[in-house]
Amino acid sequence: MSDNNTQYFNVNNESDLKVRDILEAVYIALTEKGYNPVNQIVGYIMSGDPTYITSYKNARSLIMKVERDEILEELLNNYIEVNMK
């Protein structure tokens, strides 16, 4: 290869989980632990404090794998898809 060519490097996510999959897993874990999942997820999105999310079933680690703005984007896209079409 010549020094003029650009090398490509692609890093795959650990498990290639989508934001939707992560939200579902977190929702289930929060529900099983008796929390109101909507309140807890909103608390996390607004504050950035991961302690709003239970560590049960690895939910806290999962939700921290995506940025809060990605979570908000997923929720808004889903809302628009369901309610505006």
PDB file of N, CA and C in Angstrom:
ATOM      1  N   MET A   1       0.829  -1.185   0.000  1.00  0.00           N
ATOM      2  CA  MET A   1       0.000   0.000   0.000  1.00  0.00           C
ATOM      3  C   MET A   1       0.873   1.249   0.000  1.00  0.00           C
ATOM      4  N   SER A   2       0.412   2.234  -0.652  1.00  0.00           N
ATOM      5  CA  SER A   2       1.089   3.517  -0.730  1.00  0.00           C
ATOM      6  C   SER A   2       0.763   4.345   0.508  1.00  0.00           C
ATOM      7  N   ASP A   3       1.642   5.282   0.847  1.00  0.00           N
ATOM      8  CA  ASP A   3       1.403   6.177   1.982  1.00  0.00           C
ATOM      9  C   ASP A   3       0.274   7.159   1.706  1.00  0.00           C
ATOM     10  N   ASN A   4      -0.170   7.254   0.468  1.00  0.00           N
ATOM     11  CA  ASN A   4      -1.231   8.183   0.097  1.00  0.00           C
ATOM     12  C   ASN A   4      -2.624   7.620   0.334  1.00  0.00           C
ATOM     13  N   ASN A   5      -2.736   6.345   0.620  1.00  0.00           N
ATOM     14  CA  ASN A   5      -4.039   5.715   0.832  1.00  0.00           C
ATOM     15  C   ASN A   5      -4.449   5.812   2.296  1.00  0.00           C
ATOM     16  N   THR A   6      -5.726   5.973   2.505  1.00  0.00           N
ATOM     17  CA  THR A   6      -6.258   6.037   3.859  1.00  0.00           C
ATOM     18  C   THR A   6      -6.639   4.647   4.316  1.00  0.00           C
ATOM     19  N   GLN A   7      -6.209   4.300   5.509  1.00  0.00           N
ATOM     20  CA  GLN A   7      -6.566   3.025   6.104  1.00  0.00           C
ATOM     21  C   GLN A   7      -7.946   3.142   6.746  1.00  0.00           C
ATOM     22  N   TYR A   8      -8.714   2.090   6.697  1.00  0.00           N
ATOM     23  CA  TYR A   8     -10.028   2.056   7.337  1.00  0.00           C
ATOM     24  C   TYR A   8      -9.980   1.116   8.522  1.00  0.00           C
ATOM     25  N   PHE A   9     -10.601   1.548   9.585  1.00  0.00           N
ATOM     26  CA  PHE A   9     -10.702   0.721  10.775  1.00  0.00           C
ATOM     27  C   PHE A   9     -12.115   0.846  11.284  1.00  0.00           C
ATOM     28  N   ASN A  10     -12.782  -0.273  11.476  1.00  0.00           N
ATOM     29  CA  ASN A  10     -14.166  -0.276  11.913  1.00  0.00           C
ATOM     30  C   ASN A  10     -14.262  -1.009  13.236  1.00  0.00           C
ATOM     31  N   VAL A  11     -14.761  -0.327  14.244  1.00  0.00           N
ATOM     32  CA  VAL A  11     -14.952  -0.935  15.548  1.00  0.00           C
ATOM     33  C   VAL A  11     -16.427  -1.251  15.707  1.00  0.00           C
ATOM     34  N   ASN A  12     -16.755  -2.492  15.955  1.00  0.00           N
ATOM     35  CA  ASN A  12     -18.143  -2.887  16.195  1.00  0.00           C
ATOM     36  C   ASN A  12     -18.468  -2.709  17.657  1.00  0.00           C
ATOM     37  N   ASN A  13     -19.713  -2.313  17.930  1.00  0.00           N
ATOM     38  CA  ASN A  13     -20.165  -2.244  19.314  1.00  0.00           C
ATOM     39  C   ASN A  13     -20.088  -3.623  19.930  1.00  0.00           C
ATOM     40  N   GLU A  14     -19.953  -3.653  21.267  1.00  0.00           N
ATOM     41  CA  GLU A  14     -19.793  -4.921  21.962  1.00  0.00           C
ATOM     42  C   GLU A  14     -20.833  -5.956  21.539  1.00  0.00           C
ATOM     43  N   SER A  15     -22.063  -5.557  21.527  1.00  0.00           N
ATOM     44  CA  SER A  15     -23.099  -6.528  21.188  1.00  0.00           C
ATOM     45  C   SER A  15     -24.012  -6.018  20.084  1.00  0.00           C
ATOM     46  N   ASP A  16     -23.683  -4.888  19.495  1.00  0.00           N
ATOM     47  CA  ASP A  16     -24.482  -4.294  18.433  1.00  0.00           C
ATOM     48  C   ASP A  16     -25.936  -4.090  18.840  1.00  0.00           C
ATOM     49  N   LEU A  17     -26.160  -3.783  20.107  1.00  0.00           N
ATOM     50  CA  LEU A  17     -27.512  -3.514  20.570  1.00  0.00           C
ATOM     51  C   LEU A  17     -27.965  -2.159  20.056  1.00  0.00           C
ATOM     52  N   LYS A  18     -29.191  -2.089  19.651  1.00  0.00           N
ATOM     53  CA  LYS A  18     -29.785  -0.840  19.212  1.00  0.00           C
ATOM     54  C   LYS A  18     -30.371  -0.128  20.427  1.00  0.00           C
ATOM     55  N   VAL A  19     -30.536   1.185  20.303  1.00  0.00           N
ATOM     56  CA  VAL A  19     -31.105   1.971  21.393  1.00  0.00           C
ATOM     57  C   VAL A  19     -32.453   1.392  21.803  1.00  0.00           C
ATOM     58  N   ARG A  20     -33.245   1.001  20.829  1.00  0.00           N
ATOM     59  CA  ARG A  20     -34.558   0.416  21.110  1.00  0.00           C
ATOM     60  C   ARG A  20     -34.435  -0.844  21.983  1.00  0.00           C
ATOM     61  N   ASP A  21     -33.471  -1.683  21.662  1.00  0.00           N
ATOM     62  CA  ASP A  21     -33.254  -2.914  22.435  1.00  0.00           C
ATOM     63  C   ASP A  21     -32.823  -2.597  23.862  1.00  0.00           C
ATOM     64  N   ILE A  22     -31.961  -1.603  23.995  1.00  0.00           N
ATOM     65  CA  ILE A  22     -31.492  -1.209  25.321  1.00  0.00           C
ATOM     66  C   ILE A  22     -32.646  -0.648  26.139  1.00  0.00           C
ATOM     67  N   LEU A  23     -33.444   0.220  25.531  1.00  0.00           N
ATOM     68  CA  LEU A  23     -34.595   0.773  26.249  1.00  0.00           C
ATOM     69  C   LEU A  23     -35.562  -0.316  26.690  1.00  0.00           C
ATOM     70  N   GLU A  24     -35.764  -1.290  25.836  1.00  0.00           N
ATOM     71  CA  GLU A  24     -36.663  -2.393  26.200  1.00  0.00           C
ATOM     72  C   GLU A  24     -36.116  -3.177  27.384  1.00  0.00           C
ATOM     73  N   ALA A  25     -34.846  -3.488  27.362  1.00  0.00           N
ATOM     74  CA  ALA A  25     -34.228  -4.240  28.458  1.00  0.00           C
ATOM     75  C   ALA A  25     -34.274  -3.445  29.759  1.00  0.00           C
ATOM     76  N   VAL A  26     -33.999  -2.153  29.679  1.00  0.00           N
ATOM     77  CA  VAL A  26     -34.037  -1.290  30.865  1.00  0.00           C
ATOM     78  C   VAL A  26     -35.467  -1.189  31.392  1.00  0.00           C
ATOM     79  N   TYR A  27     -36.417  -1.020  30.497  1.00  0.00           N
ATOM     80  CA  TYR A  27     -37.831  -0.939  30.878  1.00  0.00           C
ATOM     81  C   TYR A  27     -38.254  -2.205  31.630  1.00  0.00           C
ATOM     82  N   ILE A  28     -37.889  -3.343  31.099  1.00  0.00           N
ATOM     83  CA  ILE A  28     -38.251  -4.621  31.734  1.00  0.00           C
ATOM     84  C   ILE A  28     -37.619  -4.731  33.113  1.00  0.00           C
ATOM     85  N   ALA A  29     -36.341  -4.404  33.215  1.00  0.00           N
ATOM     86  CA  ALA A  29     -35.645  -4.501  34.501  1.00  0.00           C
ATOM     87  C   ALA A  29     -36.269  -3.572  35.538  1.00  0.00           C
ATOM     88  N   LEU A  30     -36.573  -2.346  35.146  1.00  0.00           N
ATOM     89  CA  LEU A  30     -37.183  -1.389  36.074  1.00  0.00           C
ATOM     90  C   LEU A  30     -38.564  -1.871  36.517  1.00  0.00           C
ATOM     91  N   THR A  31     -39.337  -2.387  35.574  1.00  0.00           N
ATOM     92  CA  THR A  31     -40.672  -2.890  35.890  1.00  0.00           C
ATOM     93  C   THR A  31     -40.588  -4.068  36.858  1.00  0.00           C
ATOM     94  N   GLU A  32     -39.680  -4.985  36.580  1.00  0.00           N
ATOM     95  CA  GLU A  32     -39.536  -6.162  37.449  1.00  0.00           C
ATOM     96  C   GLU A  32     -39.110  -5.789  38.868  1.00  0.00           C
ATOM     97  N   LYS A  33     -38.369  -4.700  38.997  1.00  0.00           N
ATOM     98  CA  LYS A  33     -37.936  -4.260  40.326  1.00  0.00           C
ATOM     99  C   LYS A  33     -38.983  -3.377  41.011  1.00  0.00           C
ATOM    100  N   GLY A  34     -40.110  -3.106  40.322  1.00  0.00           N
ATOM    101  CA  GLY A  34     -41.197  -2.360  40.933  1.00  0.00           C
ATOM    102  C   GLY A  34     -41.124  -0.852  40.758  1.00  0.00           C
ATOM    103  N   TYR A  35     -40.237  -0.390  39.902  1.00  0.00           N
ATOM    104  CA  TYR A  35     -40.132   1.042  39.631  1.00  0.00           C
ATOM    105  C   TYR A  35     -41.077   1.449  38.513  1.00  0.00           C
ATOM    106  N   ASN A  36     -41.399   2.733  38.453  1.00  0.00           N
ATOM    107  CA  ASN A  36     -42.126   3.275  37.321  1.00  0.00           C
ATOM    108  C   ASN A  36     -41.067   3.568  36.258  1.00  0.00           C
ATOM    109  N   PRO A  37     -41.004   2.765  35.199  1.00  0.00           N
ATOM    110  CA  PRO A  37     -39.911   2.901  34.235  1.00  0.00           C
ATOM    111  C   PRO A  37     -39.882   4.237  33.509  1.00  0.00           C
ATOM    112  N   VAL A  38     -41.047   4.817  33.243  1.00  0.00           N
ATOM    113  CA  VAL A  38     -41.079   6.112  32.557  1.00  0.00           C
ATOM    114  C   VAL A  38     -40.427   7.173  33.433  1.00  0.00           C
ATOM    115  N   ASN A  39     -40.828   7.232  34.707  1.00  0.00           N
ATOM    116  CA  ASN A  39     -40.248   8.218  35.624  1.00  0.00           C
ATOM    117  C   ASN A  39     -38.741   8.037  35.759  1.00  0.00           C
ATOM    118  N   GLN A  40     -38.308   6.811  35.882  1.00  0.00           N
ATOM    119  CA  GLN A  40     -36.876   6.547  36.087  1.00  0.00           C
ATOM    120  C   GLN A  40     -36.056   6.904  34.849  1.00  0.00           C
ATOM    121  N   ILE A  41     -36.561   6.555  33.675  1.00  0.00           N
ATOM    122  CA  ILE A  41     -35.832   6.854  32.437  1.00  0.00           C
ATOM    123  C   ILE A  41     -35.808   8.352  32.197  1.00  0.00           C
ATOM    124  N   VAL A  42     -36.920   9.046  32.455  1.00  0.00           N
ATOM    125  CA  VAL A  42     -36.935  10.504  32.325  1.00  0.00           C
ATOM    126  C   VAL A  42     -35.932  11.125  33.304  1.00  0.00           C
ATOM    127  N   GLY A  43     -35.914  10.643  34.520  1.00  0.00           N
ATOM    128  CA  GLY A  43     -34.947  11.142  35.501  1.00  0.00           C
ATOM    129  C   GLY A  43     -33.521  10.986  35.015  1.00  0.00           C
ATOM    130  N   TYR A  44     -33.230   9.841  34.423  1.00  0.00           N
ATOM    131  CA  TYR A  44     -31.888   9.602  33.885  1.00  0.00           C
ATOM    132  C   TYR A  44     -31.579  10.539  32.719  1.00  0.00           C
ATOM    133  N   ILE A  45     -32.513  10.674  31.796  1.00  0.00           N
ATOM    134  CA  ILE A  45     -32.285  11.539  30.633  1.00  0.00           C
ATOM    135  C   ILE A  45     -32.070  12.983  31.068  1.00  0.00           C
ATOM    136  N   MET A  46     -32.890  13.461  31.983  1.00  0.00           N
ATOM    137  CA  MET A  46     -32.805  14.858  32.413  1.00  0.00           C
ATOM    138  C   MET A  46     -31.545  15.154  33.215  1.00  0.00           C
ATOM    139  N   SER A  47     -31.141  14.231  34.062  1.00  0.00           N
ATOM    140  CA  SER A  47     -30.034  14.509  34.984  1.00  0.00           C
ATOM    141  C   SER A  47     -28.692  13.920  34.549  1.00  0.00           C
ATOM    142  N   GLY A  48     -28.759  12.822  33.819  1.00  0.00           N
ATOM    143  CA  GLY A  48     -27.527  12.112  33.482  1.00  0.00           C
ATOM    144  C   GLY A  48     -27.038  11.226  34.617  1.00  0.00           C
ATOM    145  N   ASP A  49     -27.793  11.172  35.696  1.00  0.00           N
ATOM    146  CA  ASP A  49     -27.415  10.378  36.865  1.00  0.00           C
ATOM    147  C   ASP A  49     -27.829   8.924  36.654  1.00  0.00           C
ATOM    148  N   PRO A  50     -26.864   8.015  36.499  1.00  0.00           N
ATOM    149  CA  PRO A  50     -27.204   6.615  36.218  1.00  0.00           C
ATOM    150  C   PRO A  50     -27.887   5.894  37.367  1.00  0.00           C
ATOM    151  N   THR A  51     -27.882   6.483  38.569  1.00  0.00           N
ATOM    152  CA  THR A  51     -28.541   5.802  39.689  1.00  0.00           C
ATOM    153  C   THR A  51     -30.059   5.805  39.570  1.00  0.00           C
ATOM    154  N   TYR A  52     -30.606   6.535  38.606  1.00  0.00           N
ATOM    155  CA  TYR A  52     -32.042   6.422  38.319  1.00  0.00           C
ATOM    156  C   TYR A  52     -32.386   5.061  37.720  1.00  0.00           C
ATOM    157  N   ILE A  53     -31.375   4.380  37.196  1.00  0.00           N
ATOM    158  CA  ILE A  53     -31.576   3.086  36.545  1.00  0.00           C
ATOM    159  C   ILE A  53     -31.024   1.991  37.434  1.00  0.00           C
ATOM    160  N   THR A  54     -31.814   0.977  37.655  1.00  0.00           N
ATOM    161  CA  THR A  54     -31.391  -0.148  38.480  1.00  0.00           C
ATOM    162  C   THR A  54     -30.219  -0.888  37.836  1.00  0.00           C
ATOM    163  N   SER A  55     -29.396  -1.471  38.681  1.00  0.00           N
ATOM    164  CA  SER A  55     -28.314  -2.305  38.160  1.00  0.00           C
ATOM    165  C   SER A  55     -28.801  -3.740  37.905  1.00  0.00           C
ATOM    166  N   TYR A  56     -30.036  -4.016  38.304  1.00  0.00           N
ATOM    167  CA  TYR A  56     -30.648  -5.323  38.080  1.00  0.00           C
ATOM    168  C   TYR A  56     -30.623  -5.661  36.589  1.00  0.00           C
ATOM    169  N   LYS A  57     -30.235  -6.873  36.288  1.00  0.00           N
ATOM    170  CA  LYS A  57     -30.132  -7.358  34.905  1.00  0.00           C
ATOM    171  C   LYS A  57     -29.212  -6.495  34.042  1.00  0.00           C
ATOM    172  N   ASN A  58     -28.235  -5.842  34.696  1.00  0.00           N
ATOM    173  CA  ASN A  58     -27.237  -5.051  33.985  1.00  0.00           C
ATOM    174  C   ASN A  58     -27.836  -3.828  33.271  1.00  0.00           C
ATOM    175  N   ALA A  59     -29.023  -3.386  33.702  1.00  0.00           N
ATOM    176  CA  ALA A  59     -29.722  -2.291  33.021  1.00  0.00           C
ATOM    177  C   ALA A  59     -28.924  -0.993  33.051  1.00  0.00           C
ATOM    178  N   ARG A  60     -28.291  -0.692  34.187  1.00  0.00           N
ATOM    179  CA  ARG A  60     -27.535   0.556  34.288  1.00  0.00           C
ATOM    180  C   ARG A  60     -26.364   0.566  33.314  1.00  0.00           C
ATOM    181  N   SER A  61     -25.653  -0.531  33.234  1.00  0.00           N
ATOM    182  CA  SER A  61     -24.525  -0.618  32.295  1.00  0.00           C
ATOM    183  C   SER A  61     -25.001  -0.517  30.855  1.00  0.00           C
ATOM    184  N   LEU A  62     -26.129  -1.145  30.573  1.00  0.00           N
ATOM    185  CA  LEU A  62     -26.671  -1.093  29.211  1.00  0.00           C
ATOM    186  C   LEU A  62     -27.020   0.329  28.794  1.00  0.00           C
ATOM    187  N   ILE A  63     -27.746   1.041  29.646  1.00  0.00           N
ATOM    188  CA  ILE A  63     -28.214   2.373  29.248  1.00  0.00           C
ATOM    189  C   ILE A  63     -27.044   3.343  29.102  1.00  0.00           C
ATOM    190  N   MET A  64     -25.963   3.093  29.820  1.00  0.00           N
ATOM    191  CA  MET A  64     -24.803   3.974  29.729  1.00  0.00           C
ATOM    192  C   MET A  64     -23.974   3.724  28.463  1.00  0.00           C
ATOM    193  N   LYS A  65     -24.326   2.710  27.690  1.00  0.00           N
ATOM    194  CA  LYS A  65     -23.630   2.435  26.432  1.00  0.00           C
ATOM    195  C   LYS A  65     -24.070   3.356  25.305  1.00  0.00           C
ATOM    196  N   VAL A  66     -25.172   4.063  25.512  1.00  0.00           N
ATOM    197  CA  VAL A  66     -25.661   5.006  24.499  1.00  0.00           C
ATOM    198  C   VAL A  66     -25.760   6.386  25.126  1.00  0.00           C
ATOM    199  N   GLU A  67     -25.622   7.390  24.296  1.00  0.00           N
ATOM    200  CA  GLU A  67     -25.724   8.771  24.768  1.00  0.00           C
ATOM    201  C   GLU A  67     -27.186   9.112  25.055  1.00  0.00           C
ATOM    202  N   ARG A  68     -27.391  10.008  25.992  1.00  0.00           N
ATOM    203  CA  ARG A  68     -28.756  10.403  26.353  1.00  0.00           C
ATOM    204  C   ARG A  68     -29.481  11.036  25.177  1.00  0.00           C
ATOM    205  N   ASP A  69     -28.764  11.778  24.337  1.00  0.00           N
ATOM    206  CA  ASP A  69     -29.430  12.379  23.189  1.00  0.00           C
ATOM    207  C   ASP A  69     -29.880  11.321  22.190  1.00  0.00           C
ATOM    208  N   GLU A  70     -29.164  10.195  22.122  1.00  0.00           N
ATOM    209  CA  GLU A  70     -29.595   9.094  21.254  1.00  0.00           C
ATOM    210  C   GLU A  70     -30.881   8.464  21.784  1.00  0.00           C
ATOM    211  N   ILE A  71     -30.988   8.359  23.097  1.00  0.00           N
ATOM    212  CA  ILE A  71     -32.201   7.821  23.714  1.00  0.00           C
ATOM    213  C   ILE A  71     -33.378   8.748  23.417  1.00  0.00           C
ATOM    214  N   LEU A  72     -33.164  10.038  23.616  1.00  0.00           N
ATOM    215  CA  LEU A  72     -34.218  11.010  23.350  1.00  0.00           C
ATOM    216  C   LEU A  72     -34.627  10.992  21.884  1.00  0.00           C
ATOM    217  N   GLU A  73     -33.658  10.883  20.998  1.00  0.00           N
ATOM    218  CA  GLU A  73     -33.958  10.817  19.563  1.00  0.00           C
ATOM    219  C   GLU A  73     -34.802   9.587  19.231  1.00  0.00           C
ATOM    220  N   GLU A  74     -34.450   8.449  19.807  1.00  0.00           N
ATOM    221  CA  GLU A  74     -35.212   7.218  19.576  1.00  0.00           C
ATOM    222  C   GLU A  74     -36.644   7.374  20.068  1.00  0.00           C
ATOM    223  N   LEU A  75     -36.806   7.935  21.262  1.00  0.00           N
ATOM    224  CA  LEU A  75     -38.147   8.122  21.821  1.00  0.00           C
ATOM    225  C   LEU A  75     -38.977   9.081  20.980  1.00  0.00           C
ATOM    226  N   LEU A  76     -38.373  10.184  20.552  1.00  0.00           N
ATOM    227  CA  LEU A  76     -39.089  11.156  19.738  1.00  0.00           C
ATOM    228  C   LEU A  76     -39.448  10.589  18.364  1.00  0.00           C
ATOM    229  N   ASN A  77     -38.506   9.892  17.751  1.00  0.00           N
ATOM    230  CA  ASN A  77     -38.796   9.268  16.448  1.00  0.00           C
ATOM    231  C   ASN A  77     -39.948   8.281  16.561  1.00  0.00           C
ATOM    232  N   ASN A  78     -39.947   7.484  17.617  1.00  0.00           N
ATOM    233  CA  ASN A  78     -41.020   6.520  17.819  1.00  0.00           C
ATOM    234  C   ASN A  78     -42.357   7.233  18.052  1.00  0.00           C
ATOM    235  N   TYR A  79     -42.343   8.285  18.842  1.00  0.00           N
ATOM    236  CA  TYR A  79     -43.574   9.043  19.099  1.00  0.00           C
ATOM    237  C   TYR A  79     -44.129   9.606  17.794  1.00  0.00           C
ATOM    238  N   ILE A  80     -43.269  10.221  16.999  1.00  0.00           N
ATOM    239  CA  ILE A  80     -43.706  10.804  15.730  1.00  0.00           C
ATOM    240  C   ILE A  80     -44.228   9.736  14.797  1.00  0.00           C
ATOM    241  N   GLU A  81     -43.530   8.616  14.722  1.00  0.00           N
ATOM    242  CA  GLU A  81     -43.936   7.511  13.853  1.00  0.00           C
ATOM    243  C   GLU A  81     -45.323   6.990  14.222  1.00  0.00           C
ATOM    244  N   VAL A  82     -45.581   6.885  15.499  1.00  0.00           N
ATOM    245  CA  VAL A  82     -46.846   6.318  15.969  1.00  0.00           C
ATOM    246  C   VAL A  82     -47.985   7.355  15.921  1.00  0.00           C
ATOM    247  N   ASN A  83     -47.693   8.588  16.227  1.00  0.00           N
ATOM    248  CA  ASN A  83     -48.754   9.578  16.425  1.00  0.00           C
ATOM    249  C   ASN A  83     -48.940  10.600  15.314  1.00  0.00           C
ATOM    250  N   MET A  84     -48.009  10.714  14.419  1.00  0.00           N
ATOM    251  CA  MET A  84     -48.086  11.785  13.421  1.00  0.00           C
ATOM    252  C   MET A  84     -48.312  11.299  12.008  1.00  0.00           C
ATOM    253  N   LYS A  85     -48.424  10.016  11.810  1.00  0.00           N
ATOM    254  CA  LYS A  85     -48.588   9.503  10.446  1.00  0.00           C
ATOM    255  C   LYS A  85     -49.989   9.016  10.228  1.00  0.00           C
TER     256      LYS A  85
END
